[in-house]
């Protein structure tokens, strides 16, 4: 690392590290958009701007997408509003859960549609920054996009293959119509070719920062990056950068990356307990400080008061994934250890006893993924999720529910009815709580630890 007096990073290296923390969410988000247009995004196939791509069904072991939900069907649309507004038609789901999450170029979730805030069929007008046109008739509301490229991340509840005809009908009715008076873009703004190595990060940040400006407060912060060349217009300053600048920027990226990884590691260590407590991160998306559209919450408990600290949280969230919602829409809890602090492993049998159903207004479910891959694993029952919507669950006389987590089907019929098959080796349990009650959010509801029963027969 280039250092100055006292062992501190030199000014350019330190500034480049700050730029990485600040700008990596933008580069990650738009790189994902670019990949989605070209290659698809997991289960959804590649699709052009302003159209939906739909998964064929809930995740299965063949999906090969880490931690994909087995009771939701993905829908994804990348919108380009440079040519004007887009009209979104949302069908009536007859009470079934769904959510449409709107994410801007900087990874801010700035609006939601779904039963938490909307009901029935409706049309919504999604408009670009600064739009001042006339809203057409029959529109339920207007969604102001902070950037001219946004993504609509959809999740439709599905109760297995037999429920797919209903879901497919909803997919057909979930439509987008370009209403602008100009053609929209077909690709993201191009960066200059020939920029070498890790300088590509700064070139993408330079171009995309100019084309997708953030809020006024963030623009004031990014002015400090002038010495890095990030505010240069026209010809890229990185195509012919001198060796000293190349070294300083490369070290800055490494330093910024370490900063993000260290915060993520500390958070994981802090949450890890020897008793196998479930980890939750309901406030990982609280970095949105400026854009509160329909379905978002702006009170202090859902925002980060320190703007510069929010950049670091945003970078950690972007590193973990682009599509997770705010905690008030869904909380994902996970554990990899049992109540004795030992790693979960399919060589053993476990139970999870819920004295009462988890407090949610939509539904909850539990899935098991192999470790460290995070994939669903094939099993004889073709069951990859269990929860409040699973038919045939057997409750105790006191209303409790005991789930059985093991690799082989239990012989006892009651245990078999409440069986979640798990991988034969190490695994991670994930509980998803959709529309969680306040007790989940404030921590007063605690998911019980997974209890070991003993070794699997023959293990």
Short mmCIF file of C-alpha atoms in Angstrom, two decimals:
data_model
loop_
_atom_site.label_atom_id
_atom_site.label_comp_id
_atom_site.label_asym_id
_atom_site.label_seq_id
_atom_site.Cartn_x
_atom_site.Cartn_y
_atom_site.Cartn_z
CA UNK A 1 0.00 0.00 0.00
CA UNK A 2 1.23 3.49 -0.77
CA UNK A 3 1.60 5.27 2.56
CA UNK A 4 2.50 8.74 3.70
CA UNK A 5 3.91 9.84 7.01
CA UNK A 6 2.68 7.94 10.04
CA UNK A 7 1.83 4.86 7.97
CA UNK A 8 -1.42 6.36 6.59
CA UNK A 9 -2.44 5.72 2.95
CA UNK A 10 -1.41 8.58 0.64
CA UNK A 11 -4.12 11.04 -0.36
CA UNK A 12 -4.98 9.52 -3.75
CA UNK A 13 -5.05 5.96 -2.40
CA UNK A 14 -7.26 6.99 0.52
CA UNK A 15 -9.59 8.92 -1.77
CA UNK A 16 -9.77 5.97 -4.17
CA UNK A 17 -10.75 3.70 -1.25
CA UNK A 18 -13.57 6.11 -0.37
CA UNK A 19 -14.64 6.13 -4.02
CA UNK A 20 -14.80 2.34 -4.03
CA UNK A 21 -17.03 2.26 -0.95
CA UNK A 22 -19.22 5.00 -2.38
CA UNK A 23 -19.38 3.81 -5.98
CA UNK A 24 -19.23 0.01 -5.88
CA UNK A 25 -23.04 -0.31 -5.40
CA UNK A 26 -23.60 1.65 -8.64
CA UNK A 27 -21.06 -0.40 -10.58
CA UNK A 28 -22.37 -3.70 -9.18
CA UNK A 29 -26.01 -2.77 -9.88
CA UNK A 30 -25.48 -1.63 -13.45
CA UNK A 31 -23.14 -4.53 -14.18
CA UNK A 32 -25.98 -6.81 -13.06
CA UNK A 33 -28.41 -4.94 -15.32
CA UNK A 34 -25.96 -5.28 -18.21
CA UNK A 35 -25.59 -9.00 -17.55
CA UNK A 36 -29.36 -9.41 -17.25
CA UNK A 37 -29.95 -7.80 -20.64
CA UNK A 38 -27.29 -10.01 -22.21
CA UNK A 39 -27.30 -13.30 -20.27
CA UNK A 40 -30.30 -13.27 -17.92
CA UNK A 41 -30.43 -13.08 -14.13
CA UNK A 42 -30.47 -16.57 -12.66
CA UNK A 43 -33.79 -18.19 -13.51
CA UNK A 44 -35.22 -15.26 -15.57
CA UNK A 45 -33.93 -15.35 -19.16
CA UNK A 46 -32.22 -12.39 -20.88
CA UNK A 47 -34.81 -9.75 -21.77
CA UNK A 48 -34.62 -6.29 -23.34
CA UNK A 49 -35.37 -3.08 -21.49
CA UNK A 50 -39.01 -2.44 -20.52
CA UNK A 51 -40.20 -6.04 -20.56
CA UNK A 52 -40.58 -8.70 -17.89
CA UNK A 53 -38.58 -11.90 -17.69
CA UNK A 54 -40.27 -14.65 -15.68
CA UNK A 55 -38.90 -17.76 -14.03
CA UNK A 56 -40.56 -21.03 -15.05
CA UNK A 57 -41.42 -21.85 -11.44
CA UNK A 58 -40.07 -21.80 -7.88
CA UNK A 59 -36.45 -22.74 -7.34
CA UNK A 60 -35.45 -26.42 -7.46
CA UNK A 61 -32.03 -28.07 -7.19
CA UNK A 62 -31.70 -27.57 -10.96
CA UNK A 63 -31.95 -23.79 -10.57
CA UNK A 64 -28.41 -23.55 -9.19
CA UNK A 65 -28.99 -20.04 -7.86
CA UNK A 66 -27.63 -19.66 -4.31
CA UNK A 67 -30.34 -19.33 -1.66
CA UNK A 68 -33.16 -19.12 -4.21
CA UNK A 69 -36.63 -19.39 -2.60
CA UNK A 70 -38.60 -22.55 -3.28
CA UNK A 71 -42.02 -20.95 -2.74
CA UNK A 72 -41.73 -17.77 -4.83
CA UNK A 73 -41.54 -17.30 -8.59
CA UNK A 74 -39.22 -14.53 -9.76
CA UNK A 75 -40.15 -11.79 -12.20
CA UNK A 76 -37.60 -9.20 -13.28
CA UNK A 77 -37.73 -6.16 -15.53
CA UNK A 78 -35.03 -3.59 -16.21
CA UNK A 79 -36.58 -0.29 -17.24
CA UNK A 80 -35.02 2.47 -19.30
CA UNK A 81 -36.96 5.70 -18.92
CA UNK A 82 -34.71 7.86 -21.10
CA UNK A 83 -37.45 7.93 -23.76
CA UNK A 84 -40.23 8.73 -21.29
CA UNK A 85 -42.60 7.00 -18.85
CA UNK A 86 -43.52 3.33 -18.73
CA UNK A 87 -46.97 2.08 -17.75
CA UNK A 88 -47.10 -0.97 -15.49
CA UNK A 89 -50.22 -3.13 -15.25
CA UNK A 90 -50.56 -5.18 -12.06
CA UNK A 91 -53.20 -7.95 -12.00
CA UNK A 92 -55.47 -8.84 -9.09
CA UNK A 93 -53.85 -11.75 -7.24
CA UNK A 94 -57.05 -12.52 -5.30
CA UNK A 95 -55.25 -12.13 -1.99
CA UNK A 96 -52.16 -14.19 -2.83
CA UNK A 97 -48.89 -12.61 -1.75
CA UNK A 98 -46.67 -10.83 -4.23
CA UNK A 99 -44.29 -7.90 -4.17
CA UNK A 100 -42.86 -5.63 -6.84
CA UNK A 101 -39.74 -3.90 -5.53
CA UNK A 102 -38.32 -0.91 -7.43
CA UNK A 103 -34.54 -0.46 -7.25
CA UNK A 104 -32.64 2.48 -8.75
CA UNK A 105 -29.19 2.49 -10.32
CA UNK A 106 -27.55 3.17 -6.93
CA UNK A 107 -29.28 0.10 -5.40
CA UNK A 108 -31.84 2.12 -3.41
CA UNK A 109 -35.20 0.35 -3.03
CA UNK A 110 -37.44 3.38 -3.56
CA UNK A 111 -40.95 1.92 -4.00
CA UNK A 112 -42.97 -1.26 -3.42
CA UNK A 113 -46.26 -2.56 -4.74
CA UNK A 114 -48.02 -5.50 -3.09
CA UNK A 115 -50.61 -6.37 -0.46
CA UNK A 116 -48.73 -4.47 2.24
CA UNK A 117 -49.69 -1.18 0.53
CA UNK A 118 -51.92 -1.89 -2.48
CA UNK A 119 -54.89 -4.11 -3.28
CA UNK A 120 -56.52 -5.38 -6.44
CA UNK A 121 -55.76 -4.66 -10.06
CA UNK A 122 -54.18 -1.39 -11.09
CA UNK A 123 -51.99 0.57 -13.48
CA UNK A 124 -48.96 2.60 -12.38
CA UNK A 125 -46.98 5.20 -14.28
CA UNK A 126 -43.21 5.01 -13.76
CA UNK A 127 -41.65 8.33 -14.73
CA UNK A 128 -38.03 9.48 -15.16
CA UNK A 129 -36.34 12.14 -13.01
CA UNK A 130 -37.72 15.64 -13.65
CA UNK A 131 -40.73 14.44 -15.67
CA UNK A 132 -43.56 17.00 -15.84
CA UNK A 133 -45.97 15.45 -18.35
CA UNK A 134 -49.67 14.63 -18.15
CA UNK A 135 -50.73 11.51 -16.30
CA UNK A 136 -53.04 9.41 -18.51
CA UNK A 137 -56.44 8.31 -17.32
CA UNK A 138 -56.97 5.07 -15.45
CA UNK A 139 -53.64 5.27 -13.60
CA UNK A 140 -53.67 4.29 -9.91
CA UNK A 141 -50.58 6.31 -9.07
CA UNK A 142 -47.23 7.68 -10.21
CA UNK A 143 -43.85 6.19 -9.24
CA UNK A 144 -41.05 8.76 -9.52
CA UNK A 145 -37.82 6.99 -10.48
CA UNK A 146 -34.64 8.57 -9.03
CA UNK A 147 -32.59 7.41 -12.05
CA UNK A 148 -33.48 6.79 -15.69
CA UNK A 149 -32.61 3.09 -15.36
CA UNK A 150 -34.38 1.11 -12.63
CA UNK A 151 -35.19 -2.53 -11.99
CA UNK A 152 -38.53 -4.01 -10.98
CA UNK A 153 -37.96 -7.12 -8.88
CA UNK A 154 -41.08 -9.26 -8.61
CA UNK A 155 -41.81 -12.24 -6.39
CA UNK A 156 -45.06 -14.19 -6.74
CA UNK A 157 -46.06 -16.69 -4.05
CA UNK A 158 -46.44 -20.21 -5.40
CA UNK A 159 -47.57 -23.39 -3.63
CA UNK A 160 -45.71 -25.79 -5.90
CA UNK A 161 -46.15 -27.18 -9.43
CA UNK A 162 -49.91 -27.50 -9.07
CA UNK A 163 -50.16 -23.77 -8.42
CA UNK A 164 -48.20 -22.76 -11.52
CA UNK A 165 -51.24 -22.35 -13.86
CA UNK A 166 -52.49 -19.57 -11.56
CA UNK A 167 -49.04 -17.99 -11.42
CA UNK A 168 -48.60 -18.18 -15.21
CA UNK A 169 -51.89 -16.37 -15.69
CA UNK A 170 -50.60 -13.59 -13.43
CA UNK A 171 -47.33 -13.48 -15.34
CA UNK A 172 -49.24 -12.92 -18.58
CA UNK A 173 -51.13 -10.00 -17.04
CA UNK A 174 -48.07 -8.34 -15.50
CA UNK A 175 -47.15 -6.03 -18.39
CA UNK A 176 -45.11 -2.94 -19.23
CA UNK A 177 -45.92 -0.41 -21.97
CA UNK A 178 -43.48 2.28 -23.11
CA UNK A 179 -45.43 5.56 -23.36
CA UNK A 180 -42.55 7.92 -24.12
CA UNK A 181 -42.43 10.04 -27.25
CA UNK A 182 -38.85 8.94 -27.92
CA UNK A 183 -37.22 5.55 -28.32
CA UNK A 184 -35.65 4.24 -25.14
CA UNK A 185 -32.07 3.00 -24.97
CA UNK A 186 -31.30 -0.60 -25.80
CA UNK A 187 -28.10 -0.75 -23.70
CA UNK A 188 -26.35 1.08 -20.91
CA UNK A 189 -24.13 4.08 -21.71
CA UNK A 190 -20.88 2.73 -23.14
CA UNK A 191 -17.59 3.09 -21.32
CA UNK A 192 -14.37 3.71 -23.20
CA UNK A 193 -12.76 0.48 -24.45
CA UNK A 194 -9.15 -0.26 -23.76
CA UNK A 195 -9.06 0.86 -20.13
CA UNK A 196 -6.83 -1.75 -18.43
CA UNK A 197 -7.34 -3.95 -15.38
CA UNK A 198 -8.96 -2.61 -12.27
CA UNK A 199 -9.10 0.87 -13.78
CA UNK A 200 -12.24 -0.46 -15.49
CA UNK A 201 -14.00 0.08 -12.16
CA UNK A 202 -13.18 3.79 -12.18
CA UNK A 203 -14.09 4.12 -15.86
CA UNK A 204 -17.50 2.53 -15.28
CA UNK A 205 -18.02 4.66 -12.18
CA UNK A 206 -17.05 7.82 -14.09
CA UNK A 207 -19.45 7.19 -16.99
CA UNK A 208 -22.38 5.81 -15.01
CA UNK A 209 -22.08 8.41 -12.25
CA UNK A 210 -22.53 11.12 -14.90
CA UNK A 211 -25.45 9.38 -16.63
CA UNK A 212 -27.26 8.35 -13.44
CA UNK A 213 -26.64 11.16 -10.95
CA UNK A 214 -27.63 10.53 -7.34
CA UNK A 215 -29.38 12.91 -4.94
CA UNK A 216 -28.08 16.46 -4.48
CA UNK A 217 -26.51 15.56 -1.11
CA UNK A 218 -24.63 12.66 -2.68
CA UNK A 219 -23.48 14.80 -5.61
CA UNK A 220 -21.91 17.23 -3.14
CA UNK A 221 -20.04 14.30 -1.57
CA UNK A 222 -18.79 12.90 -4.89
CA UNK A 223 -17.29 16.29 -5.88
CA UNK A 224 -14.36 15.38 -3.65
CA UNK A 225 -13.39 12.68 -6.15
CA UNK A 226 -12.24 15.25 -8.74
CA UNK A 227 -8.52 14.42 -8.16
CA UNK A 228 -9.23 10.81 -9.22
CA UNK A 229 -10.56 11.87 -12.62
CA UNK A 230 -14.07 10.64 -11.81
CA UNK A 231 -15.68 13.95 -12.77
CA UNK A 232 -13.92 14.22 -16.12
CA UNK A 233 -16.13 14.43 -19.22
CA UNK A 234 -15.35 13.12 -22.67
CA UNK A 235 -12.15 11.13 -23.19
CA UNK A 236 -11.37 8.79 -20.34
CA UNK A 237 -8.46 9.82 -18.09
CA UNK A 238 -7.82 6.14 -17.38
CA UNK A 239 -6.95 4.98 -20.91
CA UNK A 240 -3.49 6.55 -20.64
CA UNK A 241 -3.06 6.87 -16.87
CA UNK A 242 0.53 7.06 -15.62
CA UNK A 243 2.02 4.26 -13.52
CA UNK A 244 1.85 6.19 -10.23
CA UNK A 245 -1.88 6.86 -10.66
CA UNK A 246 -2.50 3.26 -11.73
CA UNK A 247 -0.76 1.98 -8.58
CA UNK A 248 -2.57 4.40 -6.29
CA UNK A 249 -6.00 3.60 -7.76
CA UNK A 250 -5.35 -0.15 -7.65
CA UNK A 251 -4.31 0.06 -4.01
CA UNK A 252 -7.32 2.22 -3.29
CA UNK A 253 -9.65 -0.43 -4.69
CA UNK A 254 -7.93 -3.08 -2.56
CA UNK A 255 -8.20 -0.90 0.54
CA UNK A 256 -11.87 -0.10 -0.11
CA UNK A 257 -12.67 -3.73 -0.73
CA UNK A 258 -10.98 -4.73 2.53
CA UNK A 259 -12.99 -2.08 4.37
CA UNK A 260 -16.27 -3.47 3.05
CA UNK A 261 -15.27 -7.09 3.70
CA UNK A 262 -14.16 -6.28 7.24
CA UNK A 263 -17.49 -4.65 8.10
CA UNK A 264 -19.34 -7.65 6.64
CA UNK A 265 -17.09 -10.04 8.60
CA UNK A 266 -17.54 -8.16 11.87
CA UNK A 267 -21.31 -8.16 11.43
CA UNK A 268 -21.27 -11.92 10.87
CA UNK A 269 -19.04 -12.56 13.90
CA UNK A 270 -21.15 -10.28 16.10
CA UNK A 271 -24.32 -12.11 15.09
CA UNK A 272 -22.79 -15.56 15.50
CA UNK A 273 -23.50 -17.16 18.87
CA UNK A 274 -22.52 -20.56 20.28
CA UNK A 275 -26.17 -21.34 21.02
CA UNK A 276 -27.17 -21.45 17.34
CA UNK A 277 -29.30 -18.29 17.48
CA UNK A 278 -30.84 -17.24 14.18
CA UNK A 279 -29.23 -14.27 12.47
CA UNK A 280 -31.39 -11.52 10.96
CA UNK A 281 -30.50 -8.26 9.23
CA UNK A 282 -33.76 -6.29 8.96
CA UNK A 283 -31.94 -2.96 8.63
CA UNK A 284 -29.41 -3.81 5.92
CA UNK A 285 -31.40 -1.74 3.36
CA UNK A 286 -31.80 1.40 5.48
CA UNK A 287 -29.24 3.35 3.42
CA UNK A 288 -31.94 4.90 1.20
CA UNK A 289 -32.10 8.45 2.60
CA UNK A 290 -33.63 10.46 -0.22
CA UNK A 291 -36.30 8.65 -2.25
CA UNK A 292 -39.41 7.43 -0.47
CA UNK A 293 -42.06 6.38 -2.97
CA UNK A 294 -45.16 4.27 -2.50
CA UNK A 295 -44.63 1.45 0.00
CA UNK A 296 -41.41 2.78 1.54
CA UNK A 297 -40.98 4.00 5.11
CA UNK A 298 -38.94 7.06 6.02
CA UNK A 299 -39.08 7.35 9.84
CA UNK A 300 -35.75 7.44 11.71
CA UNK A 301 -35.89 3.74 12.58
CA UNK A 302 -35.68 2.91 8.85
CA UNK A 303 -32.92 5.34 7.86
CA UNK A 304 -29.25 5.82 8.75
CA UNK A 305 -28.67 9.28 10.21
CA UNK A 306 -24.99 9.45 9.19
CA UNK A 307 -24.90 9.76 5.40
CA UNK A 308 -21.27 8.70 5.05
CA UNK A 309 -21.95 5.65 7.23
CA UNK A 310 -24.85 4.80 4.91
CA UNK A 311 -22.42 4.47 2.00
CA UNK A 312 -20.55 1.71 3.83
CA UNK A 313 -23.79 -0.12 4.70
CA UNK A 314 -24.89 0.21 1.09
CA UNK A 315 -21.59 -1.27 -0.13
CA UNK A 316 -21.95 -4.23 2.27
CA UNK A 317 -25.54 -4.80 1.10
CA UNK A 318 -24.51 -4.61 -2.57
CA UNK A 319 -21.78 -7.18 -1.91
CA UNK A 320 -24.38 -9.57 -0.44
CA UNK A 321 -26.99 -9.19 -3.16
CA UNK A 322 -29.06 -6.69 -5.11
CA UNK A 323 -32.61 -7.80 -4.61
CA UNK A 324 -33.21 -8.21 -0.88
CA UNK A 325 -36.05 -5.96 0.35
CA UNK A 326 -36.35 -3.74 3.40
CA UNK A 327 -37.05 -5.57 6.64
CA UNK A 328 -40.61 -4.29 6.80
CA UNK A 329 -41.35 -6.23 3.59
CA UNK A 330 -39.52 -9.44 4.48
CA UNK A 331 -36.97 -10.70 7.00
CA UNK A 332 -34.65 -13.58 6.13
CA UNK A 333 -33.32 -15.38 9.21
CA UNK A 334 -30.61 -18.03 8.96
CA UNK A 335 -28.58 -20.35 11.12
CA UNK A 336 -25.86 -22.90 10.46
CA UNK A 337 -25.63 -24.27 14.03
CA UNK A 338 -27.80 -26.22 16.43
CA UNK A 339 -28.68 -25.28 20.01
CA UNK A 340 -25.36 -26.71 21.22
CA UNK A 341 -23.39 -24.56 18.81
CA UNK A 342 -22.43 -27.44 16.51
CA UNK A 343 -22.63 -27.05 12.71
CA UNK A 344 -25.82 -28.39 11.16
CA UNK A 345 -25.14 -31.60 9.25
CA UNK A 346 -27.41 -34.09 7.54
CA UNK A 347 -25.61 -36.91 9.33
CA UNK A 348 -27.77 -35.92 12.31
CA UNK A 349 -31.49 -35.41 12.92
CA UNK A 350 -32.98 -32.19 14.26
CA UNK A 351 -36.24 -30.62 15.34
CA UNK A 352 -37.48 -27.05 15.34
CA UNK A 353 -40.37 -26.54 17.72
CA UNK A 354 -42.49 -23.43 17.18
CA UNK A 355 -44.73 -22.84 20.18
CA UNK A 356 -46.76 -20.46 18.01
CA UNK A 357 -46.59 -19.58 14.32
CA UNK A 358 -44.07 -16.83 13.56
CA UNK A 359 -45.87 -13.45 13.71
CA UNK A 360 -46.33 -12.43 10.08
CA UNK A 361 -49.16 -10.87 8.06
CA UNK A 362 -48.39 -12.82 4.86
CA UNK A 363 -46.60 -16.16 5.34
CA UNK A 364 -43.46 -17.81 6.66
CA UNK A 365 -41.41 -20.71 5.34
CA UNK A 366 -38.27 -22.72 6.10
CA UNK A 367 -35.74 -24.09 3.61
CA UNK A 368 -32.39 -25.88 3.85
CA UNK A 369 -29.40 -25.22 1.57
CA UNK A 370 -26.11 -27.04 1.24
CA UNK A 371 -23.04 -25.43 2.77
CA UNK A 372 -21.03 -23.67 1.55
CA UNK A 373 -22.72 -23.56 -1.86
CA UNK A 374 -26.13 -22.37 -0.75
CA UNK A 375 -28.04 -24.63 -3.16
CA UNK A 376 -31.16 -26.73 -2.80
CA UNK A 377 -30.39 -30.45 -2.87
CA UNK A 378 -32.58 -33.12 -4.46
CA UNK A 379 -34.54 -35.38 -2.12
CA UNK A 380 -36.94 -38.32 -2.44
CA UNK A 381 -40.01 -36.24 -1.52
CA UNK A 382 -39.31 -33.31 -3.88
CA UNK A 383 -39.99 -31.06 -0.90
CA UNK A 384 -37.69 -28.05 -0.63
CA UNK A 385 -39.63 -25.78 1.69
CA UNK A 386 -42.03 -26.14 4.59
CA UNK A 387 -44.10 -23.52 6.34
CA UNK A 388 -47.45 -21.98 7.12
CA UNK A 389 -48.86 -22.77 3.67
CA UNK A 390 -47.72 -26.42 3.60
CA UNK A 391 -50.79 -28.72 3.54
CA UNK A 392 -51.08 -31.59 6.01
CA UNK A 393 -48.86 -30.28 8.80
CA UNK A 394 -49.64 -31.85 12.17
CA UNK A 395 -49.84 -29.50 15.17
CA UNK A 396 -49.63 -30.47 18.82
CA UNK A 397 -52.63 -30.29 21.14
CA UNK A 398 -51.30 -26.96 22.44
CA UNK A 399 -51.12 -25.53 18.92
CA UNK A 400 -47.35 -25.90 18.63
CA UNK A 401 -45.65 -27.13 15.47
CA UNK A 402 -42.58 -29.38 15.56
CA UNK A 403 -40.67 -29.56 12.29
CA UNK A 404 -38.29 -32.46 11.62
CA UNK A 405 -35.10 -31.65 9.76
CA UNK A 406 -33.26 -34.74 8.53
CA UNK A 407 -31.88 -36.26 5.35
CA UNK A 408 -34.11 -39.36 5.31
CA UNK A 409 -37.88 -39.56 5.63
CA UNK A 410 -38.95 -40.30 9.23
CA UNK A 411 -40.78 -43.59 9.80
CA UNK A 412 -43.36 -41.98 12.08
CA UNK A 413 -46.24 -40.58 9.94
CA UNK A 414 -46.63 -37.43 12.07
CA UNK A 415 -42.93 -36.70 11.81
CA UNK A 416 -43.06 -37.42 8.07
CA UNK A 417 -45.89 -34.90 7.64
CA UNK A 418 -43.71 -32.24 9.29
CA UNK A 419 -40.49 -33.25 7.53
CA UNK A 420 -38.10 -30.85 5.83
CA UNK A 421 -35.48 -32.87 3.93
CA UNK A 422 -31.95 -31.54 4.39
CA UNK A 423 -28.68 -32.21 2.51
CA UNK A 424 -26.63 -35.22 3.57
CA UNK A 425 -23.70 -33.00 4.63
CA UNK A 426 -23.40 -29.51 6.09
CA UNK A 427 -26.35 -27.22 5.57
CA UNK A 428 -27.80 -23.80 6.36
CA UNK A 429 -31.41 -23.24 7.44
CA UNK A 430 -33.19 -20.12 6.15
CA UNK A 431 -36.54 -18.92 7.48
CA UNK A 432 -38.33 -16.26 5.43
CA UNK A 433 -40.90 -14.09 7.14
CA UNK A 434 -43.01 -12.10 4.69
CA UNK A 435 -44.68 -8.95 6.03
CA UNK A 436 -43.26 -9.52 9.52
CA UNK A 437 -45.03 -8.09 12.56
CA UNK A 438 -43.30 -5.57 14.81
CA UNK A 439 -42.26 -8.36 17.19
CA UNK A 440 -39.97 -9.75 14.49
CA UNK A 441 -38.54 -6.34 13.66
CA UNK A 442 -37.81 -5.25 17.21
CA UNK A 443 -36.40 -8.65 18.23
CA UNK A 444 -39.03 -9.48 20.84
CA UNK A 445 -39.96 -12.55 18.80
CA UNK A 446 -37.08 -15.03 18.89
CA UNK A 447 -36.98 -18.04 16.59
CA UNK A 448 -36.14 -21.11 18.73
CA UNK A 449 -32.82 -22.82 18.05
CA UNK A 450 -32.64 -26.04 16.07
CA UNK A 451 -32.44 -28.97 18.51
CA UNK A 452 -30.32 -32.07 17.78
CA UNK A 453 -31.98 -35.48 18.16
CA UNK A 454 -29.15 -37.81 17.30
CA UNK A 455 -27.36 -39.41 14.38
CA UNK A 456 -29.14 -40.41 11.21
CA UNK A 457 -29.66 -44.18 11.11
CA UNK A 458 -26.73 -45.76 9.34
CA UNK A 459 -24.65 -42.57 9.50
#
